[in-house]
Every structure is written in C-alpha cells, then in structure tokens.
PDB file of C-alpha atoms in Angstrom:
ATOM      1  CA  UNK A1263      -5.370   4.604  -4.273  1.00 81.00           C
ATOM      2  CA  UNK A1264      -6.703   7.921  -3.056  1.00 87.00           C
ATOM      3  CA  UNK A1265      -5.875   7.004   0.553  1.00 93.00           C
ATOM      4  CA  UNK A1266      -2.239   6.362  -0.375  1.00 91.00           C
ATOM      5  CA  UNK A1267      -1.991   9.816  -1.944  1.00 91.00           C
ATOM      6  CA  UNK A1268      -2.830  11.752   1.223  1.00 95.00           C
ATOM      7  CA  UNK A1269      -0.126  14.329   2.012  1.00 95.00           C
ATOM      8  CA  UNK A1270       0.167  13.288   5.681  1.00 95.00           C
ATOM      9  CA  UNK A1271       2.329  10.281   4.804  1.00 95.00           C
ATOM     10  CA  UNK A1272       4.836  12.530   3.111  1.00 95.00           C
ATOM     11  CA  UNK A1273       4.568  15.696   5.196  1.00 93.00           C
ATOM     12  CA  UNK A1274       4.217  14.205   8.684  1.00 92.00           C
ATOM     13  CA  UNK A1275       5.204  10.535   8.764  1.00 92.00           C
ATOM     14  CA  UNK A1276       8.548  10.817   7.005  1.00 92.00           C
ATOM     15  CA  UNK A1277       7.815   8.948   3.782  1.00 95.00           C
ATOM     16  CA  UNK A1278       9.629  10.584   0.858  1.00 95.00           C
ATOM     17  CA  UNK A1279       7.263  12.274  -1.574  1.00 93.00           C
ATOM     18  CA  UNK A1280       8.816  10.495  -4.525  1.00 90.00           C
ATOM     19  CA  UNK A1281       7.655   7.851  -6.962  1.00 87.00           C
ATOM     20  CA  UNK A1282       9.264   5.206  -4.738  1.00 91.00           C
ATOM     21  CA  UNK A1283       7.768   6.609  -1.536  1.00 94.00           C
ATOM     22  CA  UNK A1284       4.288   6.786  -2.995  1.00 92.00           C
ATOM     23  CA  UNK A1285       4.684   3.276  -4.395  1.00 92.00           C
ATOM     24  CA  UNK A1286       5.569   2.019  -0.893  1.00 95.00           C
ATOM     25  CA  UNK A1287       2.464   3.553   0.667  1.00 96.00           C
ATOM     26  CA  UNK A1288       0.222   2.356  -2.147  1.00 94.00           C
ATOM     27  CA  UNK A1289       1.610  -1.174  -1.825  1.00 95.00           C
ATOM     28  CA  UNK A1290       1.020  -1.118   1.927  1.00 96.00           C
ATOM     29  CA  UNK A1291      -2.648  -0.245   1.366  1.00 96.00           C
ATOM     30  CA  UNK A1292      -2.986  -2.873  -1.351  1.00 96.00           C
ATOM     31  CA  UNK A1293      -1.560  -5.441   1.053  1.00 97.00           C
ATOM     32  CA  UNK A1294      -4.178  -4.604   3.700  1.00 97.00           C
ATOM     33  CA  UNK A1295      -7.075  -4.793   1.237  1.00 97.00           C
ATOM     34  CA  UNK A1296      -5.789  -7.968  -0.447  1.00 97.00           C
ATOM     35  CA  UNK A1297      -5.376  -9.554   2.981  1.00 97.00           C
ATOM     36  CA  UNK A1298      -9.024  -8.795   3.803  1.00 97.00           C
ATOM     37  CA  UNK A1299     -10.245 -10.077   0.438  1.00 97.00           C
ATOM     38  CA  UNK A1300      -8.314 -13.356   0.781  1.00 95.00           C
ATOM     39  CA  UNK A1301     -10.725 -16.213   1.410  1.00 90.00           C
ATOM     40  CA  UNK A1302     -13.749 -13.952   0.961  1.00 93.00           C
ATOM     41  CA  UNK A1303     -15.372 -15.956  -1.819  1.00 94.00           C
ATOM     42  CA  UNK A1304     -15.810 -15.506  -5.547  1.00 96.00           C
ATOM     43  CA  UNK A1305     -16.770 -11.829  -5.395  1.00 96.00           C
ATOM     44  CA  UNK A1306     -13.739 -11.036  -3.225  1.00 97.00           C
ATOM     45  CA  UNK A1307     -11.454 -12.958  -5.594  1.00 97.00           C
ATOM     46  CA  UNK A1308     -12.848 -11.030  -8.558  1.00 97.00           C
ATOM     47  CA  UNK A1309     -12.421  -7.749  -6.664  1.00 97.00           C
ATOM     48  CA  UNK A1310      -8.811  -8.607  -5.803  1.00 96.00           C
ATOM     49  CA  UNK A1311      -8.109  -9.333  -9.472  1.00 96.00           C
ATOM     50  CA  UNK A1312      -9.789  -6.093 -10.569  1.00 96.00           C
ATOM     51  CA  UNK A1313      -7.742  -4.186  -7.992  1.00 94.00           C
ATOM     52  CA  UNK A1314      -4.523  -5.828  -9.188  1.00 94.00           C
ATOM     53  CA  UNK A1315      -5.433  -4.982 -12.792  1.00 94.00           C
ATOM     54  CA  UNK A1316      -6.139  -1.380 -11.795  1.00 92.00           C
ATOM     55  CA  UNK A1317      -2.762  -1.210 -10.037  1.00 90.00           C
ATOM     56  CA  UNK A1318      -0.980  -2.396 -13.202  1.00 90.00           C
ATOM     57  CA  UNK A1319      -2.889   0.117 -15.345  1.00 90.00           C
ATOM     58  CA  UNK A1320      -2.097   2.912 -12.886  1.00 88.00           C
ATOM     59  CA  UNK A1321       1.620   2.040 -12.936  1.00 87.00           C
ATOM     60  CA  UNK A1322       1.541   2.105 -16.747  1.00 88.00           C
ATOM     61  CA  UNK A1323      -0.101   5.540 -16.719  1.00 87.00           C
ATOM     62  CA  UNK A1324       2.303   6.964 -14.139  1.00 86.00           C
ATOM     63  CA  UNK A1325       5.359   5.767 -16.040  1.00 86.00           C
ATOM     64  CA  UNK A1326       4.069   7.268 -19.281  1.00 85.00           C
ATOM     65  CA  UNK A1327       3.271  10.559 -17.512  1.00 88.00           C
ATOM     66  CA  UNK A1328       6.798  10.857 -16.152  1.00 85.00           C
ATOM     67  CA  UNK A1329       8.206  10.353 -19.627  1.00 87.00           C
ATOM     68  CA  UNK A1330       9.274   6.717 -19.747  1.00 84.00           C
ATOM     69  CA  UNK A1331       9.466   5.686 -23.402  1.00 85.00           C
ATOM     70  CA  UNK A1332       6.703   3.495 -24.800  1.00 83.00           C
ATOM     71  CA  UNK A1333       9.016   0.566 -25.451  1.00 86.00           C
ATOM     72  CA  UNK A1334      10.370   0.572 -21.876  1.00 85.00           C
ATOM     73  CA  UNK A1335       6.997   0.858 -20.100  1.00 87.00           C
ATOM     74  CA  UNK A1336       5.979  -2.828 -20.144  1.00 87.00           C
ATOM     75  CA  UNK A1337       9.354  -3.929 -18.742  1.00 91.00           C
ATOM     76  CA  UNK A1338       9.253  -1.280 -16.003  1.00 88.00           C
ATOM     77  CA  UNK A1339       5.631  -2.134 -15.145  1.00 88.00           C
ATOM     78  CA  UNK A1340       6.554  -5.815 -14.789  1.00 91.00           C
ATOM     79  CA  UNK A1341       9.438  -4.836 -12.496  1.00 91.00           C
ATOM     80  CA  UNK A1342       7.184  -2.605 -10.357  1.00 89.00           C
ATOM     81  CA  UNK A1343       4.449  -5.246 -10.145  1.00 89.00           C
ATOM     82  CA  UNK A1344       6.976  -7.907  -9.127  1.00 93.00           C
ATOM     83  CA  UNK A1345       8.416  -5.568  -6.511  1.00 92.00           C
ATOM     84  CA  UNK A1346       4.947  -4.803  -5.183  1.00 92.00           C
ATOM     85  CA  UNK A1347       4.078  -8.496  -5.042  1.00 94.00           C
ATOM     86  CA  UNK A1348       7.281  -9.188  -3.101  1.00 96.00           C
ATOM     87  CA  UNK A1349       6.451  -6.426  -0.616  1.00 96.00           C
ATOM     88  CA  UNK A1350       2.893  -7.691  -0.188  1.00 96.00           C
ATOM     89  CA  UNK A1351       4.119 -11.267   0.354  1.00 97.00           C
ATOM     90  CA  UNK A1352       6.673 -10.007   2.874  1.00 97.00           C
ATOM     91  CA  UNK A1353       4.033  -8.031   4.771  1.00 98.00           C
ATOM     92  CA  UNK A1354       1.744 -11.056   4.798  1.00 97.00           C
ATOM     93  CA  UNK A1355       4.504 -13.291   6.188  1.00 97.00           C
ATOM     94  CA  UNK A1356       5.344 -10.625   8.773  1.00 98.00           C
ATOM     95  CA  UNK A1357       1.750 -10.469  10.019  1.00 97.00           C
ATOM     96  CA  UNK A1358       1.783 -14.263  10.357  1.00 96.00           C
ATOM     97  CA  UNK A1359       5.077 -14.094  12.280  1.00 97.00           C
ATOM     98  CA  UNK A1360       3.673 -11.549  14.724  1.00 95.00           C
ATOM     99  CA  UNK A1361       5.581  -9.330  17.114  1.00 94.00           C
ATOM    100  CA  UNK A1362       7.480  -6.510  15.459  1.00 97.00           C
ATOM    101  CA  UNK A1363       7.920  -8.384  12.184  1.00 98.00           C
ATOM    102  CA  UNK A1364       5.469  -6.173  10.279  1.00 98.00           C
ATOM    103  CA  UNK A1365       7.110  -2.981  11.511  1.00 98.00           C
ATOM    104  CA  UNK A1366      10.479  -4.341  10.360  1.00 98.00           C
ATOM    105  CA  UNK A1367       9.051  -5.435   6.995  1.00 98.00           C
ATOM    106  CA  UNK A1368       7.567  -1.984   6.458  1.00 98.00           C
ATOM    107  CA  UNK A1369      10.911  -0.342   7.283  1.00 97.00           C
ATOM    108  CA  UNK A1370      12.676  -2.696   4.890  1.00 97.00           C
ATOM    109  CA  UNK A1371      10.283  -1.692   2.100  1.00 95.00           C
ATOM    110  CA  UNK A1372      10.697   2.064   2.479  1.00 97.00           C
ATOM    111  CA  UNK A1373      13.061   3.982   0.175  1.00 96.00           C
ATOM    112  CA  UNK A1374      14.992   5.499   3.068  1.00 96.00           C
ATOM    113  CA  UNK A1375      18.223   4.816   4.911  1.00 96.00           C
ATOM    114  CA  UNK A1376      17.876   2.352   7.788  1.00 96.00           C
ATOM    115  CA  UNK A1377      17.426   4.857  10.636  1.00 97.00           C
ATOM    116  CA  UNK A1378      14.903   6.979   8.724  1.00 97.00           C
ATOM    117  CA  UNK A1379      13.025   3.881   7.562  1.00 97.00           C
ATOM    118  CA  UNK A1380      12.750   2.555  11.116  1.00 97.00           C
ATOM    119  CA  UNK A1381      11.505   5.933  12.361  1.00 97.00           C
ATOM    120  CA  UNK A1382       8.905   6.194   9.576  1.00 96.00           C
ATOM    121  CA  UNK A1383       7.814   2.581  10.114  1.00 97.00           C
ATOM    122  CA  UNK A1384       7.367   3.219  13.841  1.00 96.00           C
ATOM    123  CA  UNK A1385       5.038   6.118  12.962  1.00 95.00           C
ATOM    124  CA  UNK A1386       3.160   4.039  10.367  1.00 95.00           C
ATOM    125  CA  UNK A1387       2.654   0.799  12.295  1.00 97.00           C
ATOM    126  CA  UNK A1388      -0.190   1.994  14.573  1.00 96.00           C
ATOM    127  CA  UNK A1389      -2.113   3.061  11.467  1.00 96.00           C
ATOM    128  CA  UNK A1390      -1.367  -0.175   9.586  1.00 97.00           C
ATOM    129  CA  UNK A1391      -2.434  -2.301  12.569  1.00 97.00           C
ATOM    130  CA  UNK A1392      -5.628  -0.249  12.930  1.00 97.00           C
ATOM    131  CA  UNK A1393      -6.260  -0.582   9.182  1.00 97.00           C
ATOM    132  CA  UNK A1394      -5.912  -4.365   9.317  1.00 97.00           C
ATOM    133  CA  UNK A1395      -8.315  -4.553  12.275  1.00 97.00           C
ATOM    134  CA  UNK A1396     -10.806  -2.123  10.735  1.00 96.00           C
ATOM    135  CA  UNK A1397     -10.865  -4.051   7.472  1.00 97.00           C
ATOM    136  CA  UNK A1398     -11.637  -7.297   9.343  1.00 96.00           C
ATOM    137  CA  UNK A1399     -14.763  -5.654  10.747  1.00 96.00           C
ATOM    138  CA  UNK A1400     -15.962  -4.246   7.422  1.00 97.00           C
ATOM    139  CA  UNK A1401     -18.413  -6.390   5.441  1.00 96.00           C
ATOM    140  CA  UNK A1402     -16.723  -7.996   2.451  1.00 96.00           C
ATOM    141  CA  UNK A1403     -19.629  -6.837   0.254  1.00 96.00           C
ATOM    142  CA  UNK A1404     -18.882  -3.201   1.131  1.00 96.00           C
ATOM    143  CA  UNK A1405     -15.196  -3.631   0.357  1.00 96.00           C
ATOM    144  CA  UNK A1406     -16.019  -5.325  -2.951  1.00 96.00           C
ATOM    145  CA  UNK A1407     -18.278  -2.386  -3.763  1.00 95.00           C
ATOM    146  CA  UNK A1408     -15.339  -0.030  -3.208  1.00 93.00           C
ATOM    147  CA  UNK A1409     -16.659   1.373   0.056  1.00 94.00           C
ATOM    148  CA  UNK A1410     -13.719   1.060   2.430  1.00 95.00           C
ATOM    149  CA  UNK A1411     -13.398   2.904   5.700  1.00 94.00           C
ATOM    150  CA  UNK A1412      -9.910   3.944   6.774  1.00 95.00           C
ATOM    151  CA  UNK A1413      -8.823   4.677  10.358  1.00 95.00           C
ATOM    152  CA  UNK A1414      -7.343   7.976  11.378  1.00 92.00           C
ATOM    153  CA  UNK A1415      -3.689   8.348  10.490  1.00 91.00           C
ATOM    154  CA  UNK A1416      -1.403   9.364  13.383  1.00 81.00           C
ATOM    155  CA  UNK A1417      -0.817  13.083  13.041  1.00 77.00           C
ATOM    156  CA  UNK A1418      -4.218  13.861  11.543  1.00 74.00           C
ATOM    157  CA  UNK A1419      -6.038  16.589  13.408  1.00 66.00           C
ATOM    158  CA  UNK A1420      -3.125  17.041  15.773  1.00 52.00           C
ATOM    159  CA  UNK A1421      -3.246  13.487  17.201  1.00 47.00           C
TER     160      UNK A1421
END
C-alpha cells in the first residue's frame, strides 16, 4: 500500500491525486502481487487472503475518514471491492492476451478522459511490466513475509 501512495504517480505520471486515482494505483499493485501469489501454495494463498482482508479494512478506514456515514460504509466498501476485483480480473485477462492489452486495460481503469488515460497508461506500462517481471524473480517466501522489492518508477531520479 505504501508503494501506491508515492507522489510520483500523481505528480509525474498523470494519475489524478484523488480517491479514485489512488484506488486505481493501489489496485494495480494488488493485481501484480496477487498474480505472483497465485499458485504459490498454501502460504501464498493465506497471504493473498490476508492482503485482500487488509485492502477491505483500509477501504473501510478511508471512507470513514472522509466522512462517509457509518450506515453507508459497508455498501460503499462492497462496491469498491467489487470494482477492484473487476479491475484485477481485467488486468489478469489482459496479461494473458498479451500485446498492448494490459496498457489498454490500465487506461480503461483510470479515472481520466480517454486521451489522458492513454497517456498515463503509456507512462505506467514500463513500470507495471517491470514489476510483474521483478515479482516473478522474488522468492514467494519473501513476498509472503511482506518483503517485496519494487522496480524504479519512470521519472524517479530524472529517468
């Protein structure tokens, strides 16, 4: 979650620094980690469930912090979780399809107009592809222990 909160996504890569923009980046990171955990055995399955539970709890906290009424929170959390699951499924299908499908899926999931979303997705896709590759190389035990390495984000340190 900390990786998805880095200012570079919002200040350099064109993602809006809004609840929706941050949700999009968080969901993209969750997708990459869930993809790595898939098929990783019992510990990976338990870690994926714990991560999903943490995501739900975080969404609940965020909604309460921004002033959503107590009675509306569960409904809004369910809607956010369903939306996140749809994005993650779409990203997974896009990776399987290959080509530019993931870049298109990312653009479709961003809370921007079409041209801005395509531009932001084009800036994000090298990082997302590097993240997916880096995660493949990281031992599943390290990921399950919460020790995940992230590649450099385009635009960091003037790149």
